[in-house]
Coordinates of C-alpha atoms in Angstrom, one line a residue:
X12 CA 12.1 -1.4 -3.8
X13 CA 8.6 -2.8 -3.9
X14 CA 7.6 -5.3 -6.5
X15 CA 5.2 -4.4 -9.3
X16 CA 2.5 -6.6 -7.7
X17 CA 2.9 -4.9 -4.4
X18 CA 2.8 -1.5 -6.0
X19 CA -0.4 -2.4 -7.8
X20 CA -2.0 -3.6 -4.6
X21 CA -1.0 -0.4 -2.8
X22 CA -2.4 1.8 -5.5
X23 CA -5.9 0.2 -5.3
X24 CA -7.1 2.6 -2.5
X25 CA -5.1 5.7 -3.5
X26 CA -6.3 8.8 -5.2
X27 CA -4.3 8.9 -8.5
X28 CA -4.2 12.7 -8.7
X29 CA -2.5 12.8 -5.3
X30 CA 0.0 10.1 -6.2
X31 CA 0.7 11.8 -9.5
X32 CA 1.3 15.2 -7.9
X33 CA 3.7 13.6 -5.3
X34 CA 5.6 11.5 -7.8
X35 CA 5.6 13.7 -10.9
X36 CA 4.1 10.9 -12.9
X37 CA 1.1 11.3 -15.2
X38 CA -2.2 10.0 -13.7
X39 CA -2.7 7.8 -16.8
X40 CA 0.7 6.1 -16.2
X41 CA -0.3 5.3 -12.7
X42 CA -3.8 4.1 -13.7
X43 CA -2.2 1.9 -16.4
X44 CA 0.1 0.3 -13.8
X45 CA -2.7 -0.2 -11.4
X46 CA -5.3 -1.6 -13.8
X47 CA -3.4 -3.2 -16.7
X48 CA -1.8 -6.6 -15.9
X49 CA 0.3 -6.2 -19.1
X50 CA 1.7 -2.9 -18.2
X51 CA 5.5 -2.8 -18.3
X52 CA 6.7 0.3 -16.4
X53 CA 10.2 1.5 -16.5
X54 CA 12.6 1.3 -13.6
X55 CA 12.2 5.1 -13.1
X56 CA 8.5 4.8 -12.7
X57 CA 8.6 1.8 -10.4
X58 CA 11.3 3.6 -8.3
X59 CA 9.2 6.8 -8.0
X60 CA 6.1 4.8 -7.0
X61 CA 8.0 2.6 -4.6
X62 CA 9.7 5.5 -2.9
X63 CA 6.4 7.3 -2.5
X64 CA 4.5 4.3 -1.2
X65 CA 7.2 3.2 1.2
X66 CA 8.1 6.7 2.4
X67 CA 4.6 8.1 2.7
X68 CA 3.4 5.9 5.5
X69 CA 0.1 6.5 7.2
X70 CA 0.1 10.2 6.4
X71 CA 0.2 9.5 2.7
X72 CA -2.5 6.9 2.9
X73 CA -4.7 9.4 4.8
X74 CA -4.0 12.2 2.3
X75 CA -4.6 9.9 -0.7
X76 CA -8.0 8.6 0.7
X77 CA -9.2 12.2 1.2
X78 CA -9.7 11.6 5.0
X79 CA -10.2 14.7 6.9
X80 CA -11.6 16.7 4.0

């Protein structure tokens, strides 16, 4: 599983609506994790984000950035 710091870094260039749709998390939850250093997400949230970010690879990055649209 990715660390919270690594997840934050990976979310910097992602479209929150796409991440939310893929993980089932609310966009505000993802935004809080990305932007709030004091955020304290649950294991379930970290697990969902880590699984998405590790499993998505280049296709997820391209989809999140809106490339090809």
